[in-house]
């Protein structure tokens, strides 16, 4: 079988004021195109489906439509709850998803998979052709058998065992099994992963989970405590990970891989994104590059004209400008922020310090004149300037 592994869709995530939903919808279409071109049988999404536990309705619409498109041609689709997801909300459509070959994975026990049935209403005669087509598609669909810990996927004589463990927060661990809090969190997560993988056999075995793993065994990322790689079960042939947005092979035995986020969500992330393709027969893993999605570009400028030139040059990106120059006028700032590529403007500490140093020798009258000229676009009258200087002297005398 061929299995596509991705993660961290973060549907509904914004970049400042910019919505990414259109890009995210196009991304899911690209995933479907890759699945068609590479004859993918199963699509694994290893957590953080949404960016917030209560996603906007528009993000949920993109998700449901997207999962249906991914499940076309009989593919199995598995969407796992990450630390950004409310597993109950994610799984609310489970009865309908099951019928489409879509597993919404928010728990640890999947033995009820496929148990939902609808006996009424019976399709009228006018829909017999639709019912026949549905029956045909059901026969062609990848078959799944749920059990405690995950699912077994069947294609002809082939089968793949996939353990599914959503992000194991304390509240989820407590719901899955009675907890012994004399045992630390790391050991309880390790035990949970091992328990989920107990149905593994001598076939091809995959663990799909959402964790922050580190070889240094310390630290945190995105609010998740770092876990040592020793929590991973050695019985898995491949471990599909979510949470880290960089494509990264964290261990070779067992082979544990972060697919990385399919879109660039932060300026310090890699601009190259990909998904992983696992061929269970050949026992190979391949990174397939993605093309959809605008890039995030951070650049520098020290005057208004250079700001506009950089925005024009990177017109297809989201651009953050690190500005190191004289203060911009209101009209200049408005022009920069109105550019289609503009996303953020950061006045650097160097610029603030340089401007302060350049103005340190100026008198109150000169500073007022510069301020007035920048804000009003004209020189202040001598009377107004004199009044300001007099007022500043009085304030300084009171302070003394």
Short mmCIF file of N, CA, C and O in Angstrom, two decimals, residues 33-114:
data_model
loop_
_atom_site.label_atom_id
_atom_site.label_comp_id
_atom_site.label_asym_id
_atom_site.label_seq_id
_atom_site.Cartn_x
_atom_site.Cartn_y
_atom_site.Cartn_z
N UNK A 33 -4.52 15.74 -5.48
CA UNK A 33 -3.86 15.53 -6.77
C UNK A 33 -2.67 14.59 -6.62
O UNK A 33 -2.43 13.71 -7.47
N UNK A 34 -1.88 14.77 -5.56
CA UNK A 34 -0.75 13.87 -5.30
C UNK A 34 -1.25 12.46 -5.06
O UNK A 34 -0.68 11.48 -5.57
N UNK A 35 -2.33 12.35 -4.28
CA UNK A 35 -2.90 11.03 -3.99
C UNK A 35 -3.35 10.33 -5.27
O UNK A 35 -3.16 9.12 -5.43
N UNK A 36 -3.94 11.08 -6.21
CA UNK A 36 -4.35 10.50 -7.49
C UNK A 36 -3.14 10.07 -8.31
O UNK A 36 -3.09 8.97 -8.85
N UNK A 37 -2.16 10.97 -8.40
CA UNK A 37 -1.00 10.71 -9.25
C UNK A 37 -0.13 9.57 -8.72
O UNK A 37 0.47 8.83 -9.50
N UNK A 38 -0.06 9.42 -7.40
CA UNK A 38 0.82 8.42 -6.81
C UNK A 38 0.07 7.20 -6.28
O UNK A 38 0.64 6.38 -5.56
N UNK A 39 -1.21 7.08 -6.64
CA UNK A 39 -2.02 5.91 -6.26
C UNK A 39 -1.99 5.67 -4.74
O UNK A 39 -1.76 4.56 -4.26
N UNK A 40 -2.23 6.73 -4.00
CA UNK A 40 -2.23 6.65 -2.53
C UNK A 40 -3.48 5.93 -2.05
O UNK A 40 -4.58 6.16 -2.55
N UNK A 41 -3.30 5.05 -1.06
CA UNK A 41 -4.41 4.29 -0.50
C UNK A 41 -4.92 4.88 0.82
O UNK A 41 -6.11 4.81 1.12
N UNK A 42 -4.01 5.43 1.61
CA UNK A 42 -4.37 5.96 2.94
C UNK A 42 -3.70 7.32 3.12
O UNK A 42 -2.53 7.48 2.79
N UNK A 43 -4.46 8.27 3.65
CA UNK A 43 -3.91 9.59 3.98
C UNK A 43 -3.97 9.77 5.49
O UNK A 43 -5.04 9.68 6.10
N UNK A 44 -2.81 9.99 6.09
CA UNK A 44 -2.71 10.22 7.54
C UNK A 44 -2.42 11.70 7.80
O UNK A 44 -1.47 12.26 7.26
N UNK A 45 -3.24 12.33 8.64
CA UNK A 45 -3.00 13.72 9.06
C UNK A 45 -2.73 13.67 10.57
O UNK A 45 -3.65 13.46 11.37
N UNK A 46 -1.48 13.87 10.95
CA UNK A 46 -1.04 13.59 12.32
C UNK A 46 -1.23 14.78 13.26
O UNK A 46 -0.31 15.22 13.94
N UNK A 47 -2.45 15.28 13.33
CA UNK A 47 -2.78 16.26 14.36
C UNK A 47 -2.71 17.71 13.96
O UNK A 47 -2.14 18.07 12.93
N UNK A 48 -3.30 18.55 14.81
CA UNK A 48 -3.46 19.99 14.59
C UNK A 48 -4.17 20.23 13.25
O UNK A 48 -3.67 20.91 12.35
N UNK A 49 -5.36 19.66 13.17
CA UNK A 49 -6.21 19.86 12.00
C UNK A 49 -6.62 21.33 11.94
O UNK A 49 -6.56 21.97 10.90
N UNK A 50 -7.04 21.86 13.09
CA UNK A 50 -7.43 23.26 13.20
C UNK A 50 -6.39 24.03 14.00
O UNK A 50 -5.55 23.44 14.68
N UNK A 51 -6.48 25.35 13.93
CA UNK A 51 -5.54 26.18 14.68
C UNK A 51 -6.06 26.50 16.08
O UNK A 51 -5.27 26.81 16.96
N UNK A 52 -7.38 26.43 16.27
CA UNK A 52 -7.98 26.73 17.57
C UNK A 52 -8.97 25.64 17.94
O UNK A 52 -9.55 24.98 17.07
N UNK A 53 -9.20 25.47 19.24
CA UNK A 53 -10.13 24.44 19.69
C UNK A 53 -11.57 24.78 19.28
O UNK A 53 -12.40 23.89 19.16
N UNK A 54 -11.86 26.06 19.05
CA UNK A 54 -13.15 26.46 18.50
C UNK A 54 -12.87 27.17 17.18
O UNK A 54 -12.79 28.40 17.12
N UNK A 55 -12.72 26.42 16.10
CA UNK A 55 -12.36 27.03 14.82
C UNK A 55 -13.52 27.79 14.21
O UNK A 55 -14.69 27.49 14.49
N UNK A 56 -13.25 28.78 13.38
CA UNK A 56 -14.34 29.47 12.68
C UNK A 56 -15.06 28.51 11.75
O UNK A 56 -14.48 27.54 11.26
N UNK A 57 -16.33 28.81 11.50
CA UNK A 57 -17.14 27.93 10.67
C UNK A 57 -16.55 27.78 9.27
O UNK A 57 -16.65 26.72 8.64
N UNK A 58 -15.91 28.84 8.76
CA UNK A 58 -15.31 28.77 7.43
C UNK A 58 -14.20 27.72 7.40
O UNK A 58 -14.03 27.02 6.39
N UNK A 59 -13.43 27.60 8.50
CA UNK A 59 -12.36 26.60 8.57
C UNK A 59 -12.95 25.20 8.62
O UNK A 59 -12.42 24.26 8.00
N UNK A 60 -14.05 25.03 9.35
CA UNK A 60 -14.69 23.72 9.40
C UNK A 60 -15.24 23.34 8.04
O UNK A 60 -15.17 22.16 7.63
N UNK A 61 -15.75 24.30 7.30
CA UNK A 61 -16.26 24.02 5.95
C UNK A 61 -15.13 23.54 5.05
O UNK A 61 -15.30 22.58 4.29
N UNK A 62 -13.98 24.22 5.11
CA UNK A 62 -12.83 23.79 4.31
C UNK A 62 -12.42 22.38 4.70
O UNK A 62 -12.09 21.55 3.84
N UNK A 63 -12.47 22.08 5.99
CA UNK A 63 -12.09 20.74 6.47
C UNK A 63 -13.02 19.67 5.92
O UNK A 63 -12.56 18.68 5.33
N UNK A 64 -14.32 19.82 6.09
CA UNK A 64 -15.25 18.78 5.68
C UNK A 64 -15.24 18.58 4.17
O UNK A 64 -15.22 17.43 3.68
N UNK A 65 -15.23 19.66 3.43
CA UNK A 65 -15.15 19.53 1.97
C UNK A 65 -13.83 18.90 1.56
O UNK A 65 -13.77 18.05 0.65
N UNK A 66 -12.77 19.29 2.23
CA UNK A 66 -11.45 18.76 1.90
C UNK A 66 -11.33 17.28 2.19
O UNK A 66 -10.77 16.52 1.39
N UNK A 67 -11.87 16.83 3.33
CA UNK A 67 -11.78 15.40 3.66
C UNK A 67 -12.56 14.56 2.66
O UNK A 67 -12.14 13.46 2.29
N UNK A 68 -13.70 15.08 2.18
CA UNK A 68 -14.47 14.35 1.16
C UNK A 68 -13.68 14.22 -0.13
O UNK A 68 -13.68 13.16 -0.77
N UNK A 69 -12.98 15.28 -0.51
CA UNK A 69 -12.18 15.20 -1.74
C UNK A 69 -11.01 14.24 -1.58
O UNK A 69 -10.65 13.52 -2.51
N UNK A 70 -10.41 14.21 -0.39
CA UNK A 70 -9.30 13.28 -0.15
C UNK A 70 -9.77 11.82 -0.15
O UNK A 70 -9.03 10.91 -0.53
N UNK A 71 -11.02 11.60 0.28
CA UNK A 71 -11.55 10.24 0.38
C UNK A 71 -12.09 9.72 -0.95
O UNK A 71 -12.54 8.57 -1.03
N UNK A 72 -12.05 10.53 -2.00
CA UNK A 72 -12.52 10.07 -3.30
C UNK A 72 -11.67 8.91 -3.80
O UNK A 72 -10.55 8.71 -3.36
N UNK A 73 -12.22 8.15 -4.72
CA UNK A 73 -11.56 6.98 -5.32
C UNK A 73 -11.30 5.90 -4.29
O UNK A 73 -10.39 5.07 -4.45
N UNK A 74 -12.09 5.90 -3.21
CA UNK A 74 -12.01 4.81 -2.24
C UNK A 74 -10.89 4.90 -1.25
O UNK A 74 -10.62 3.94 -0.52
N UNK A 75 -10.17 6.04 -1.19
CA UNK A 75 -9.07 6.15 -0.23
C UNK A 75 -9.58 6.22 1.20
O UNK A 75 -10.66 6.74 1.46
N UNK A 76 -8.76 5.73 2.13
CA UNK A 76 -9.03 5.91 3.55
C UNK A 76 -8.34 7.18 4.01
O UNK A 76 -7.20 7.46 3.63
N UNK A 77 -9.02 7.98 4.84
CA UNK A 77 -8.46 9.23 5.36
C UNK A 77 -8.55 9.19 6.88
O UNK A 77 -9.61 8.86 7.43
N UNK A 78 -7.47 9.50 7.54
CA UNK A 78 -7.43 9.50 9.01
C UNK A 78 -6.96 10.86 9.48
O UNK A 78 -5.85 11.30 9.15
N UNK A 79 -7.79 11.56 10.25
CA UNK A 79 -7.46 12.88 10.79
C UNK A 79 -7.38 12.77 12.31
O UNK A 79 -8.38 12.48 12.97
N UNK A 80 -6.21 13.00 12.86
CA UNK A 80 -5.92 12.80 14.28
C UNK A 80 -5.97 14.13 15.03
O UNK A 80 -5.54 15.16 14.52
N UNK A 81 -6.46 14.10 16.25
CA UNK A 81 -6.51 15.31 17.08
C UNK A 81 -5.14 15.64 17.66
O UNK A 81 -4.49 14.79 18.28
N UNK A 82 -4.71 16.88 17.44
CA UNK A 82 -3.46 17.35 18.03
C UNK A 82 -3.74 18.22 19.25
O UNK A 82 -4.88 18.29 19.74
N UNK A 83 -2.73 18.92 19.74
CA UNK A 83 -2.92 19.75 20.93
C UNK A 83 -3.74 21.00 20.63
O UNK A 83 -4.30 21.62 21.54
N UNK A 84 -3.86 21.40 19.35
CA UNK A 84 -4.68 22.56 18.99
C UNK A 84 -6.15 22.20 18.79
O UNK A 84 -6.98 23.09 18.62
N UNK A 85 -6.46 20.89 18.77
CA UNK A 85 -7.81 20.45 18.43
C UNK A 85 -8.62 20.07 19.66
O UNK A 85 -8.09 19.49 20.62
N UNK A 86 -9.92 20.39 19.63
CA UNK A 86 -10.87 19.85 20.59
C UNK A 86 -11.36 18.53 20.00
O UNK A 86 -12.08 18.51 19.00
N UNK A 87 -10.95 17.41 20.60
CA UNK A 87 -11.25 16.11 20.00
C UNK A 87 -12.75 15.84 19.89
O UNK A 87 -13.22 15.19 18.95
N UNK A 88 -13.52 16.37 20.84
CA UNK A 88 -14.97 16.14 20.77
C UNK A 88 -15.57 16.89 19.59
O UNK A 88 -16.44 16.38 18.89
N UNK A 89 -15.13 18.11 19.39
CA UNK A 89 -15.63 18.89 18.25
C UNK A 89 -15.16 18.28 16.93
O UNK A 89 -15.93 18.19 15.97
N UNK A 90 -13.89 17.87 16.89
CA UNK A 90 -13.36 17.25 15.68
C UNK A 90 -14.16 16.01 15.30
O UNK A 90 -14.41 15.75 14.11
N UNK A 91 -14.59 15.24 16.30
CA UNK A 91 -15.25 13.96 16.04
C UNK A 91 -16.78 14.06 16.00
O UNK A 91 -17.46 13.03 15.93
N UNK A 92 -17.31 15.27 16.04
CA UNK A 92 -18.78 15.42 16.08
C UNK A 92 -19.45 14.80 14.85
O UNK A 92 -20.56 14.28 14.93
N UNK A 93 -18.78 14.83 13.72
CA UNK A 93 -19.36 14.29 12.48
C UNK A 93 -18.95 12.84 12.23
O UNK A 93 -19.07 12.34 11.11
N UNK A 94 -18.50 12.16 13.26
CA UNK A 94 -17.97 10.80 13.12
C UNK A 94 -18.95 9.83 12.44
O UNK A 94 -18.53 9.05 11.57
N UNK A 95 -20.24 9.83 12.80
CA UNK A 95 -21.17 8.89 12.13
C UNK A 95 -21.20 9.06 10.60
O UNK A 95 -21.25 8.07 9.87
N UNK A 96 -21.15 10.29 10.14
CA UNK A 96 -21.15 10.53 8.71
C UNK A 96 -19.77 10.25 8.11
O UNK A 96 -19.67 9.72 6.99
N UNK A 97 -18.73 10.59 8.85
CA UNK A 97 -17.37 10.38 8.35
C UNK A 97 -17.08 8.89 8.15
O UNK A 97 -16.47 8.49 7.15
N UNK A 98 -17.52 8.06 9.09
CA UNK A 98 -17.30 6.61 8.98
C UNK A 98 -17.83 6.06 7.67
O UNK A 98 -17.21 5.20 7.03
N UNK A 99 -18.99 6.56 7.25
CA UNK A 99 -19.61 6.07 6.02
C UNK A 99 -18.80 6.45 4.78
O UNK A 99 -18.97 5.85 3.71
N UNK A 100 -17.93 7.45 4.90
CA UNK A 100 -17.14 7.92 3.76
C UNK A 100 -15.71 7.39 3.80
O UNK A 100 -14.88 7.79 2.98
N UNK A 101 -15.40 6.50 4.75
CA UNK A 101 -14.04 6.01 4.86
C UNK A 101 -13.10 7.00 5.50
O UNK A 101 -11.89 6.97 5.28
N UNK A 102 -13.65 7.89 6.32
CA UNK A 102 -12.87 8.92 7.01
C UNK A 102 -12.89 8.62 8.51
O UNK A 102 -13.96 8.53 9.11
N UNK A 103 -11.72 8.47 9.10
CA UNK A 103 -11.62 8.22 10.53
C UNK A 103 -11.25 9.53 11.22
O UNK A 103 -10.18 10.10 10.95
N UNK A 104 -12.12 10.01 12.09
CA UNK A 104 -11.83 11.18 12.91
C UNK A 104 -11.35 10.65 14.26
O UNK A 104 -12.13 10.13 15.05
N UNK A 105 -10.06 10.77 14.49
CA UNK A 105 -9.41 10.08 15.60
C UNK A 105 -9.18 11.01 16.78
O UNK A 105 -8.25 11.82 16.78
N UNK A 106 -10.05 10.89 17.79
CA UNK A 106 -9.92 11.72 18.98
C UNK A 106 -9.83 10.92 20.26
O UNK A 106 -9.69 11.50 21.34
N UNK A 107 -9.92 9.61 20.15
CA UNK A 107 -9.88 8.75 21.33
C UNK A 107 -8.80 7.68 21.15
O UNK A 107 -7.93 7.81 20.30
N UNK A 108 -8.91 6.60 21.92
CA UNK A 108 -7.94 5.51 21.83
C UNK A 108 -8.59 4.20 21.40
O UNK A 108 -7.91 3.31 20.90
N UNK A 109 -9.90 4.11 21.56
CA UNK A 109 -10.62 2.88 21.23
C UNK A 109 -11.42 3.10 19.94
O UNK A 109 -12.33 3.93 19.90
N UNK A 110 -11.09 2.36 18.89
CA UNK A 110 -11.74 2.49 17.59
C UNK A 110 -12.54 1.25 17.22
O UNK A 110 -12.87 1.04 16.06
N UNK A 111 -12.85 0.43 18.24
CA UNK A 111 -13.54 -0.83 17.97
C UNK A 111 -14.95 -0.62 17.44
O UNK A 111 -15.53 -1.54 16.83
N UNK A 112 -15.53 0.57 17.64
CA UNK A 112 -16.89 0.84 17.15
C UNK A 112 -16.89 1.36 15.72
O UNK A 112 -17.95 1.68 15.18
N UNK A 113 -15.71 1.42 15.09
CA UNK A 113 -15.63 1.95 13.73
C UNK A 113 -16.54 1.16 12.79
O UNK A 113 -16.49 -0.07 12.74
N UNK A 114 -17.40 1.89 12.08
CA UNK A 114 -18.32 1.24 11.14
C UNK A 114 -19.59 0.74 11.78
O UNK A 114 -20.45 0.17 11.10
#
